[in-house]
Amino acid sequence: MRLFLVLVVVTAVTGKKLPEFFREKDGSIRVLVPDLKDSHDVSLIVANEDSQAAPVSLTKTDDGQWKGVLNKVKTKHGSVLNYVLQYHKFDTLHQLARSTEVFNLPELPPSQRFLQRRATVVFFDDFSSGKVDPSKWQHAITGDGGGNHEFNMYTPEAANSYVKNGVLYIHPTLTVDRFGANFLSNGNLDVKAIWGSCTDNSRSGCHLQGHSIPPIMSAKLSSTQHIRYGKIEVVAKLPKGDWLWPAIWMLPSEWHYGGWPASGEIDIMEARGNLHYHSPEGWTMGADVDYSTVHYGPAWNNKKSFGSPYTLRGTTLGDAYHTYWIDWTQNYIKIGVDDHTSIAHNTPAAGYWHEGQFSGTNIWANGGKDAPFDRPFYLILNVAVGGTWFNHANTNQPYAQPWSDGGSDAAMRTAFWDARHLWQATWHGDDVAMKVRSVKMTQY
């Protein structure tokens, strides 16, 4: 269908911030969309009289503009470009239809040319395929929920990760609903036998029995694409419910400088699903707070981190979609949500070894000035449950944390499961799922 037919049925709802088109010296046409405050999922479809309508891939820049290049639309002197600008604002879809004449296009300002040439979208998923695409995502398959004594396993089950109405759901479920009421006391979780493979045997994750079996099943998806410097944008709505732990984060594609945290970790977003969870000082730490953190160091017990929380007022991160992002170059790491920047950390002049005040041999001496963050990283989306992300020093209402800090995995999981009459009352249908509307990775 050609775009001029679409224009007949599209209603213009705003007319103030129009896209600007520029001609490059090589003849290509580039577009700048001015900052659309509080907006997300900005898209542009362009055509002329002789070409089919084609989407333009747009990248958001530090100054709030959206930039792209017309690769699939043929232009010539005197032709007219028809376009539809579409974006969401406060979960309402806005559309704007206009046209512009090619022969009137000015040249792109020199200051903008380098930025456009260096940025390439290398990964995009809006889940319009209706499935979790195995060419884009890999499932973790293990009985081990991670290194923080989590109460969940990770599975490829359709109940734990699925696409519905163009949205990815990462949905925790009860283990007993899949394996039966007695499975947590005398069951045998042979991960490879059940799902055909086991991706991680840490903490005996490939084979667990009885009370060591996690009471929750969930999903963890890793992108098949990695980037070294660039921007990642994830549009998501976070889960609500006690002891839920959603995360959008990054790990190195290879452990070039050594095991965790020697090769680094970047947490774009971590949160808690509890609606009434506070620090000893009374600060809110629940579903209205987004945490961004960067970890590095020569050993798990000798590490540093930097980060900052961002707190919403009067609402939670589970009430609407937000864009969680990282902008990462050799010179800085910036992380934020929507228009808020939580982290703006410049690469230390003397390197991270010096900034961390580590002693001994610098394990990053042969890397770049920003080592260990000078290597490719991939993206991870998951929802965990429980573990040491929560602790007794904090206060949960209307009941206290039901497990003891520092106990064995089996003891903590059993105590959590025995208190299910308390936390299950806060788990409501799809609200316990992290819902992801789109993921975009732009390589610099």
Short mmCIF file of N, CA and C in Angstrom, two decimals, residues 2-132:
data_model
loop_
_atom_site.label_atom_id
_atom_site.label_comp_id
_atom_site.label_asym_id
_atom_site.label_seq_id
_atom_site.Cartn_x
_atom_site.Cartn_y
_atom_site.Cartn_z
N ARG A 2 0.62 2.19 -0.89
CA ARG A 2 1.42 3.39 -0.99
C ARG A 2 1.00 4.40 0.08
N LEU A 3 1.94 5.25 0.45
CA LEU A 3 1.71 6.13 1.58
C LEU A 3 0.62 7.17 1.30
N PHE A 4 0.51 7.63 0.03
CA PHE A 4 -0.49 8.67 -0.22
C PHE A 4 -1.91 8.15 0.01
N LEU A 5 -2.08 6.81 -0.02
CA LEU A 5 -3.38 6.24 0.34
C LEU A 5 -3.58 6.27 1.85
N VAL A 6 -2.47 6.06 2.59
CA VAL A 6 -2.55 6.08 4.04
C VAL A 6 -2.92 7.47 4.54
N LEU A 7 -2.42 8.50 3.85
CA LEU A 7 -2.65 9.86 4.32
C LEU A 7 -4.12 10.24 4.34
N VAL A 8 -4.92 9.59 3.55
CA VAL A 8 -6.35 9.89 3.51
C VAL A 8 -7.02 9.58 4.84
N VAL A 9 -6.49 8.55 5.55
CA VAL A 9 -7.17 8.11 6.76
C VAL A 9 -6.44 8.49 8.04
N VAL A 10 -5.26 9.11 7.93
CA VAL A 10 -4.54 9.50 9.12
C VAL A 10 -4.97 10.89 9.55
N THR A 11 -5.25 11.08 10.82
CA THR A 11 -5.66 12.38 11.34
C THR A 11 -4.50 13.06 12.02
N ALA A 12 -4.22 14.28 11.66
CA ALA A 12 -3.16 15.05 12.32
C ALA A 12 -3.66 15.55 13.66
N VAL A 13 -2.95 15.18 14.74
CA VAL A 13 -3.37 15.61 16.07
C VAL A 13 -2.46 16.68 16.66
N THR A 14 -1.36 16.93 16.03
CA THR A 14 -0.47 17.99 16.48
C THR A 14 0.30 18.50 15.29
N GLY A 15 0.69 19.77 15.31
CA GLY A 15 1.37 20.30 14.14
C GLY A 15 2.53 21.19 14.47
N LYS A 16 3.06 21.11 15.68
CA LYS A 16 4.07 22.08 16.08
C LYS A 16 5.50 21.57 15.85
N LYS A 17 5.79 20.32 16.18
CA LYS A 17 7.15 19.83 16.09
C LYS A 17 7.27 18.91 14.89
N LEU A 18 7.53 19.48 13.75
CA LEU A 18 7.58 18.72 12.50
C LEU A 18 8.97 18.18 12.26
N PRO A 19 9.08 17.03 11.59
CA PRO A 19 10.40 16.54 11.18
C PRO A 19 11.05 17.50 10.19
N GLU A 20 12.38 17.57 10.23
CA GLU A 20 13.14 18.38 9.29
C GLU A 20 13.97 17.45 8.42
N PHE A 21 13.92 17.68 7.11
CA PHE A 21 14.66 16.85 6.16
C PHE A 21 15.84 17.64 5.61
N PHE A 22 16.99 16.95 5.46
CA PHE A 22 18.20 17.57 4.94
C PHE A 22 18.81 16.70 3.85
N ARG A 23 19.44 17.35 2.88
CA ARG A 23 20.15 16.62 1.84
C ARG A 23 21.64 16.60 2.16
N GLU A 24 22.24 15.39 2.15
CA GLU A 24 23.67 15.25 2.30
C GLU A 24 24.35 15.52 0.96
N LYS A 25 25.67 15.78 1.00
CA LYS A 25 26.41 16.03 -0.23
C LYS A 25 26.41 14.81 -1.15
N ASP A 26 26.29 13.60 -0.55
CA ASP A 26 26.25 12.40 -1.36
C ASP A 26 24.86 12.14 -1.96
N GLY A 27 23.89 13.05 -1.70
CA GLY A 27 22.55 12.91 -2.25
C GLY A 27 21.56 12.24 -1.33
N SER A 28 22.03 11.64 -0.25
CA SER A 28 21.11 10.96 0.67
C SER A 28 20.29 11.99 1.44
N ILE A 29 19.14 11.55 1.91
CA ILE A 29 18.24 12.41 2.66
C ILE A 29 18.24 11.96 4.13
N ARG A 30 18.48 12.91 5.02
CA ARG A 30 18.47 12.62 6.45
C ARG A 30 17.36 13.42 7.11
N VAL A 31 16.89 12.89 8.23
CA VAL A 31 15.75 13.51 8.90
C VAL A 31 16.07 13.73 10.37
N LEU A 32 15.64 14.86 10.89
CA LEU A 32 15.75 15.18 12.31
C LEU A 32 14.33 15.43 12.84
N VAL A 33 13.95 14.70 13.88
CA VAL A 33 12.66 14.93 14.54
C VAL A 33 12.94 15.64 15.85
N PRO A 34 12.43 16.87 16.03
CA PRO A 34 12.69 17.60 17.28
C PRO A 34 12.20 16.83 18.50
N ASP A 35 12.73 17.22 19.65
CA ASP A 35 12.39 16.57 20.91
C ASP A 35 10.88 16.57 21.14
N LEU A 36 10.32 15.37 21.33
CA LEU A 36 8.91 15.22 21.66
C LEU A 36 8.82 14.83 23.13
N LYS A 37 8.72 15.79 23.99
CA LYS A 37 8.83 15.56 25.43
C LYS A 37 7.80 14.55 25.92
N ASP A 38 8.29 13.64 26.80
CA ASP A 38 7.44 12.61 27.42
C ASP A 38 6.90 11.62 26.39
N SER A 39 7.58 11.52 25.24
CA SER A 39 7.10 10.62 24.20
C SER A 39 8.07 9.46 24.02
N HIS A 40 7.57 8.36 23.47
CA HIS A 40 8.40 7.19 23.20
C HIS A 40 7.84 6.48 21.97
N ASP A 41 8.55 5.45 21.53
CA ASP A 41 8.16 4.68 20.34
C ASP A 41 7.93 5.61 19.15
N VAL A 42 8.84 6.56 18.95
CA VAL A 42 8.74 7.48 17.83
C VAL A 42 9.10 6.75 16.54
N SER A 43 8.25 6.84 15.54
CA SER A 43 8.51 6.19 14.26
C SER A 43 8.10 7.11 13.12
N LEU A 44 8.71 6.86 11.97
CA LEU A 44 8.45 7.69 10.80
C LEU A 44 8.34 6.80 9.58
N ILE A 45 7.29 6.99 8.79
CA ILE A 45 7.10 6.26 7.53
C ILE A 45 7.09 7.29 6.41
N VAL A 46 7.91 7.04 5.38
CA VAL A 46 8.11 8.02 4.32
C VAL A 46 7.95 7.36 2.96
N ALA A 47 7.43 8.12 1.98
CA ALA A 47 7.34 7.66 0.60
C ALA A 47 7.26 8.88 -0.31
N ASN A 48 7.51 8.66 -1.62
CA ASN A 48 7.18 9.69 -2.61
C ASN A 48 6.27 9.06 -3.65
N GLU A 49 6.06 9.78 -4.75
CA GLU A 49 5.09 9.31 -5.74
C GLU A 49 5.51 8.01 -6.41
N ASP A 50 6.81 7.72 -6.39
CA ASP A 50 7.31 6.57 -7.15
C ASP A 50 7.79 5.42 -6.28
N SER A 51 7.63 5.48 -4.96
CA SER A 51 8.17 4.43 -4.11
C SER A 51 7.14 3.97 -3.08
N GLN A 52 7.33 2.72 -2.66
CA GLN A 52 6.47 2.19 -1.61
C GLN A 52 6.80 2.87 -0.28
N ALA A 53 5.83 2.91 0.61
CA ALA A 53 6.07 3.46 1.94
C ALA A 53 7.11 2.62 2.66
N ALA A 54 8.05 3.28 3.35
CA ALA A 54 9.12 2.57 4.04
C ALA A 54 9.36 3.21 5.40
N PRO A 55 9.60 2.40 6.44
CA PRO A 55 9.91 2.96 7.75
C PRO A 55 11.34 3.51 7.76
N VAL A 56 11.55 4.54 8.54
CA VAL A 56 12.87 5.12 8.73
C VAL A 56 13.33 4.78 10.15
N SER A 57 14.48 4.13 10.27
CA SER A 57 15.01 3.79 11.58
C SER A 57 15.51 5.05 12.27
N LEU A 58 14.96 5.34 13.45
CA LEU A 58 15.29 6.56 14.18
C LEU A 58 16.08 6.24 15.44
N THR A 59 17.06 7.08 15.75
CA THR A 59 17.88 6.96 16.95
C THR A 59 17.77 8.23 17.76
N LYS A 60 17.49 8.10 19.07
CA LYS A 60 17.39 9.27 19.93
C LYS A 60 18.77 9.70 20.39
N THR A 61 19.05 10.99 20.34
CA THR A 61 20.36 11.52 20.72
C THR A 61 20.29 12.20 22.08
N ASP A 62 21.48 12.63 22.57
CA ASP A 62 21.54 13.23 23.90
C ASP A 62 20.69 14.48 24.02
N ASP A 63 20.52 15.21 22.91
CA ASP A 63 19.75 16.45 22.97
C ASP A 63 18.25 16.23 22.79
N GLY A 64 17.83 14.95 22.77
CA GLY A 64 16.40 14.63 22.71
C GLY A 64 15.83 14.50 21.32
N GLN A 65 16.64 14.80 20.28
CA GLN A 65 16.15 14.67 18.91
C GLN A 65 16.18 13.20 18.47
N TRP A 66 15.41 12.92 17.43
CA TRP A 66 15.40 11.61 16.80
C TRP A 66 15.96 11.78 15.39
N LYS A 67 16.94 10.94 15.03
CA LYS A 67 17.64 11.12 13.77
C LYS A 67 17.62 9.83 12.96
N GLY A 68 17.60 9.97 11.64
CA GLY A 68 17.61 8.79 10.77
C GLY A 68 17.98 9.17 9.35
N VAL A 69 18.08 8.14 8.50
CA VAL A 69 18.42 8.34 7.10
C VAL A 69 17.43 7.57 6.24
N LEU A 70 17.06 8.14 5.09
CA LEU A 70 16.10 7.51 4.17
C LEU A 70 16.87 6.60 3.23
N ASN A 71 16.92 5.31 3.55
CA ASN A 71 17.67 4.37 2.73
C ASN A 71 16.83 3.74 1.62
N LYS A 72 15.53 3.64 1.85
CA LYS A 72 14.68 2.87 0.94
C LYS A 72 13.72 3.73 0.12
N VAL A 73 13.87 5.05 0.24
CA VAL A 73 12.98 5.95 -0.49
C VAL A 73 13.79 6.68 -1.56
N LYS A 74 13.43 6.50 -2.81
CA LYS A 74 14.13 7.17 -3.90
C LYS A 74 13.66 8.62 -3.99
N THR A 75 14.61 9.53 -4.17
CA THR A 75 14.26 10.94 -4.28
C THR A 75 14.92 11.54 -5.50
N LYS A 76 14.29 12.56 -6.04
CA LYS A 76 14.86 13.29 -7.16
C LYS A 76 14.41 14.74 -7.04
N HIS A 77 15.09 15.62 -7.76
CA HIS A 77 14.79 17.04 -7.69
C HIS A 77 13.33 17.29 -8.08
N GLY A 78 12.62 18.00 -7.19
CA GLY A 78 11.24 18.35 -7.48
C GLY A 78 10.21 17.37 -6.97
N SER A 79 10.65 16.20 -6.47
CA SER A 79 9.67 15.24 -5.97
C SER A 79 9.20 15.65 -4.58
N VAL A 80 8.09 15.07 -4.16
CA VAL A 80 7.49 15.39 -2.87
C VAL A 80 7.56 14.17 -1.96
N LEU A 81 8.05 14.38 -0.73
CA LEU A 81 8.06 13.32 0.26
C LEU A 81 6.81 13.42 1.11
N ASN A 82 6.05 12.34 1.18
CA ASN A 82 4.92 12.24 2.09
C ASN A 82 5.37 11.44 3.32
N TYR A 83 4.94 11.83 4.49
CA TYR A 83 5.37 11.09 5.67
C TYR A 83 4.28 11.09 6.74
N VAL A 84 4.38 10.05 7.58
CA VAL A 84 3.54 9.96 8.78
C VAL A 84 4.47 9.82 9.97
N LEU A 85 4.39 10.77 10.89
CA LEU A 85 5.12 10.71 12.16
C LEU A 85 4.18 10.13 13.21
N GLN A 86 4.67 9.12 13.93
CA GLN A 86 3.83 8.43 14.92
C GLN A 86 4.60 8.30 16.22
N TYR A 87 3.96 8.54 17.34
CA TYR A 87 4.62 8.39 18.63
C TYR A 87 3.57 8.19 19.72
N HIS A 88 4.03 7.62 20.84
CA HIS A 88 3.17 7.44 22.01
C HIS A 88 3.53 8.49 23.06
N LYS A 89 2.51 9.06 23.66
CA LYS A 89 2.70 10.00 24.76
C LYS A 89 1.66 9.68 25.82
N PHE A 90 2.16 9.30 27.01
CA PHE A 90 1.27 8.89 28.09
C PHE A 90 0.32 7.78 27.62
N ASP A 91 0.94 6.80 26.88
CA ASP A 91 0.23 5.62 26.39
C ASP A 91 -0.89 5.94 25.40
N THR A 92 -0.87 7.15 24.83
CA THR A 92 -1.81 7.52 23.78
C THR A 92 -1.07 7.65 22.46
N LEU A 93 -1.58 7.03 21.42
CA LEU A 93 -0.95 7.08 20.11
C LEU A 93 -1.27 8.39 19.40
N HIS A 94 -0.25 9.09 18.95
CA HIS A 94 -0.42 10.32 18.18
C HIS A 94 0.12 10.10 16.77
N GLN A 95 -0.53 10.67 15.77
CA GLN A 95 -0.08 10.56 14.39
C GLN A 95 -0.16 11.93 13.71
N LEU A 96 0.81 12.19 12.85
CA LEU A 96 0.88 13.45 12.14
C LEU A 96 1.24 13.18 10.69
N ALA A 97 0.45 13.65 9.75
CA ALA A 97 0.68 13.43 8.33
C ALA A 97 1.04 14.75 7.66
N ARG A 98 2.12 14.75 6.89
CA ARG A 98 2.55 15.95 6.19
C ARG A 98 3.31 15.56 4.92
N SER A 99 3.76 16.56 4.17
CA SER A 99 4.61 16.34 2.99
C SER A 99 5.62 17.47 2.92
N THR A 100 6.74 17.24 2.19
CA THR A 100 7.76 18.25 2.00
C THR A 100 8.38 18.08 0.62
N GLU A 101 8.82 19.15 0.00
CA GLU A 101 9.38 19.10 -1.34
C GLU A 101 10.89 18.91 -1.27
N VAL A 102 11.41 17.95 -2.06
CA VAL A 102 12.81 17.61 -2.00
C VAL A 102 13.69 18.76 -2.47
N PHE A 103 13.27 19.51 -3.50
CA PHE A 103 14.17 20.52 -4.05
C PHE A 103 14.40 21.69 -3.09
N ASN A 104 13.62 21.76 -2.04
CA ASN A 104 13.82 22.83 -1.06
C ASN A 104 14.67 22.39 0.14
N LEU A 105 15.17 21.17 0.13
CA LEU A 105 15.87 20.66 1.31
C LEU A 105 17.24 21.31 1.45
N PRO A 106 17.59 21.81 2.64
CA PRO A 106 18.93 22.34 2.88
C PRO A 106 19.92 21.21 3.13
N GLU A 107 21.20 21.53 3.12
CA GLU A 107 22.21 20.54 3.45
C GLU A 107 22.22 20.32 4.96
N LEU A 108 22.55 19.08 5.37
CA LEU A 108 22.64 18.75 6.79
C LEU A 108 23.79 19.53 7.41
N PRO A 109 23.58 20.16 8.56
CA PRO A 109 24.67 20.88 9.22
C PRO A 109 25.85 19.96 9.48
N PRO A 110 27.09 20.41 9.28
CA PRO A 110 28.27 19.56 9.47
C PRO A 110 28.34 18.92 10.85
N SER A 111 27.84 19.61 11.88
CA SER A 111 27.91 19.08 13.23
C SER A 111 27.09 17.82 13.41
N GLN A 112 26.10 17.60 12.51
CA GLN A 112 25.23 16.44 12.64
C GLN A 112 25.71 15.26 11.82
N ARG A 113 26.61 15.47 10.87
CA ARG A 113 26.94 14.41 9.91
C ARG A 113 27.68 13.25 10.55
N PHE A 114 28.66 13.55 11.38
CA PHE A 114 29.43 12.48 11.99
C PHE A 114 28.57 11.60 12.88
N LEU A 115 27.66 12.25 13.64
CA LEU A 115 26.80 11.49 14.55
C LEU A 115 25.93 10.51 13.79
N GLN A 116 25.43 10.91 12.62
CA GLN A 116 24.57 10.03 11.86
C GLN A 116 25.34 8.88 11.24
N ARG A 117 26.55 9.11 10.79
CA ARG A 117 27.31 8.08 10.11
C ARG A 117 27.79 7.01 11.08
N ARG A 118 28.01 7.40 12.34
CA ARG A 118 28.60 6.44 13.26
C ARG A 118 27.55 5.56 13.94
N ALA A 119 26.28 5.92 13.92
CA ALA A 119 25.25 5.19 14.64
C ALA A 119 24.51 4.25 13.71
N THR A 120 24.51 2.95 14.06
CA THR A 120 23.84 1.95 13.25
C THR A 120 22.99 1.06 14.14
N VAL A 121 21.72 0.91 13.83
CA VAL A 121 20.87 -0.01 14.58
C VAL A 121 21.25 -1.43 14.19
N VAL A 122 21.75 -2.19 15.16
CA VAL A 122 22.20 -3.55 14.90
C VAL A 122 21.24 -4.60 15.44
N PHE A 123 20.27 -4.16 16.25
CA PHE A 123 19.30 -5.11 16.82
C PHE A 123 18.01 -4.35 17.11
N PHE A 124 16.90 -4.92 16.67
CA PHE A 124 15.61 -4.34 16.99
C PHE A 124 14.57 -5.44 17.07
N ASP A 125 13.77 -5.41 18.11
CA ASP A 125 12.68 -6.37 18.25
C ASP A 125 11.49 -5.66 18.87
N ASP A 126 10.41 -5.57 18.11
CA ASP A 126 9.16 -5.04 18.65
C ASP A 126 8.15 -6.15 18.86
N PHE A 127 8.63 -7.41 18.75
CA PHE A 127 7.84 -8.60 19.03
C PHE A 127 6.60 -8.72 18.15
N SER A 128 6.68 -8.08 17.00
CA SER A 128 5.57 -8.17 16.05
C SER A 128 5.50 -9.54 15.39
N SER A 129 6.55 -10.36 15.56
CA SER A 129 6.53 -11.72 15.02
C SER A 129 5.56 -12.61 15.78
N GLY A 130 5.17 -12.18 16.98
CA GLY A 130 4.24 -12.96 17.79
C GLY A 130 4.89 -14.08 18.58
N LYS A 131 6.22 -14.12 18.61
CA LYS A 131 6.91 -15.17 19.33
C LYS A 131 8.24 -14.65 19.86
N VAL A 132 8.84 -15.41 20.78
CA VAL A 132 10.21 -15.13 21.21
C VAL A 132 11.12 -15.68 20.13
#
